Coordinates of C-alpha atoms in Angstrom, one line a residue:
M1 CA 0.1 -0.2 -0.1
V2 CA 1.1 3.6 -0.4
R3 CA 0.4 7.2 1.4
H4 CA -0.1 9.9 -0.3
I5 CA -0.3 13.0 1.4
I6 CA -0.5 16.9 0.6
L7 CA -0.2 20.3 2.8
W8 CA -1.2 23.1 1.1
T9 CA -0.5 26.8 1.5
L10 CA -3.6 29.2 -0.4
R11 CA -2.7 32.0 -1.4
P12 CA -2.2 34.9 1.1
E13 CA -4.3 37.5 -1.3
L14 CA -7.8 35.4 -0.4
S15 CA -9.8 36.1 2.2
E16 CA -11.1 34.6 5.6
N17 CA -14.5 33.8 4.0
E18 CA -12.7 33.0 0.5
K19 CA -10.5 30.5 1.8
E20 CA -13.3 28.9 3.7
A21 CA -15.2 28.8 0.9
I22 CA -12.2 26.5 -1.2
K23 CA -11.3 24.6 1.4
A24 CA -14.8 23.1 1.4
G25 CA -14.4 22.8 -2.3
I26 CA -11.5 21.2 -2.7
K27 CA -12.7 19.0 0.6
E28 CA -15.6 18.2 -1.7
G29 CA -13.8 17.2 -5.0
L30 CA -11.4 15.8 -3.6
E31 CA -13.3 13.4 -1.4
G32 CA -15.8 12.6 -3.8
L33 CA -13.5 10.8 -5.9
Q34 CA -14.0 8.4 -3.2
G35 CA -15.2 4.7 -5.4
Q36 CA -14.5 6.8 -8.7
I37 CA -10.9 5.7 -9.0
P38 CA -9.3 1.9 -9.4
G39 CA -6.6 1.7 -7.1
L40 CA -7.8 4.3 -4.2
L41 CA -8.4 2.8 -0.7
K42 CA -9.1 6.2 1.0
I43 CA -9.4 9.7 0.9
K44 CA -9.5 11.9 3.2
V45 CA -8.8 16.5 3.1
L46 CA -8.5 18.1 6.4
T47 CA -9.7 21.8 7.0
Q48 CA -10.1 21.9 10.6
G49 CA -9.0 21.9 13.5
R50 CA -5.8 23.9 12.3
L51 CA -3.7 24.5 15.5
S52 CA -2.0 28.4 15.1
S53 CA 1.5 26.8 15.0
S54 CA 0.8 25.1 11.5
T55 CA 2.4 26.5 8.1
A56 CA -0.3 25.3 6.0
D57 CA -3.9 25.2 5.2
L58 CA -5.2 22.0 4.5
M59 CA -4.1 18.4 4.3
L60 CA -5.1 15.7 2.2
D61 CA -4.7 12.0 3.2
S62 CA -4.9 9.4 0.8
T63 CA -4.3 6.0 0.7
F64 CA -3.4 3.8 -2.8
E65 CA -3.0 -0.2 -3.4
S66 CA 0.1 0.1 -4.7
P67 CA 2.4 2.6 -6.5
E68 CA 0.8 2.0 -9.9
A69 CA -2.6 2.8 -8.5
L70 CA -1.3 5.9 -7.4
M71 CA 0.5 7.2 -10.7
A72 CA -2.8 6.1 -12.5
Y73 CA -4.4 8.5 -10.0
R74 CA -2.3 11.3 -10.6
T75 CA -3.2 11.3 -14.8
N76 CA -6.5 10.4 -14.2
P77 CA -8.8 12.7 -15.4
L78 CA -11.9 12.7 -12.7
H79 CA -8.5 14.2 -10.1
V80 CA -7.0 16.4 -12.9
A81 CA -10.3 17.9 -13.2
V82 CA -10.4 18.4 -8.9
A83 CA -6.5 19.6 -9.4
E84 CA -7.0 22.7 -12.3
G85 CA -10.6 23.3 -11.0
K86 CA -10.3 23.7 -7.6
V87 CA -7.3 23.2 -5.7
R88 CA -4.4 24.5 -8.4
P89 CA -5.5 28.2 -9.2
Y90 CA -6.1 28.9 -5.5
T91 CA -2.8 27.5 -3.8
F92 CA 1.0 28.7 -3.8
Q93 CA 2.7 26.2 -2.2
R94 CA 2.4 21.8 -1.8
S95 CA 4.2 19.7 -0.4
C96 CA 4.1 16.1 -1.2
L97 CA 4.9 12.8 0.8
D98 CA 4.9 9.7 -0.9
F99 CA 6.3 6.2 1.0
E100 CA 4.9 2.9 0.9
M101 CA 3.6 1.3 3.9
D102 CA 2.8 -2.1 5.5
S103 CA -0.4 -3.6 4.8
Q104 CA -1.1 -3.6 8.3
A105 CA -0.4 -0.3 9.4

């Protein structure tokens, strides 16, 4: 299994109200991919509960059955549509951590 974690920082020129709406849209769009993309086992976007010590605005935590499934997800048209329409226009910083994990984890 592969864990795929993304941290995003939203554009600083956005108002707090805009940021909340954008985070909700990202969450809805990405979590809506559950059951739509082969090999995507779990997907969750965390937008609430952020502490002031944080340096990112939201996090994607997803699990794939294999590295190949993750690679296919990256180019899947459903994922690309969400990334291009709801994520990339509003973010200026992205950090990614992908790692293989034991299926028992």
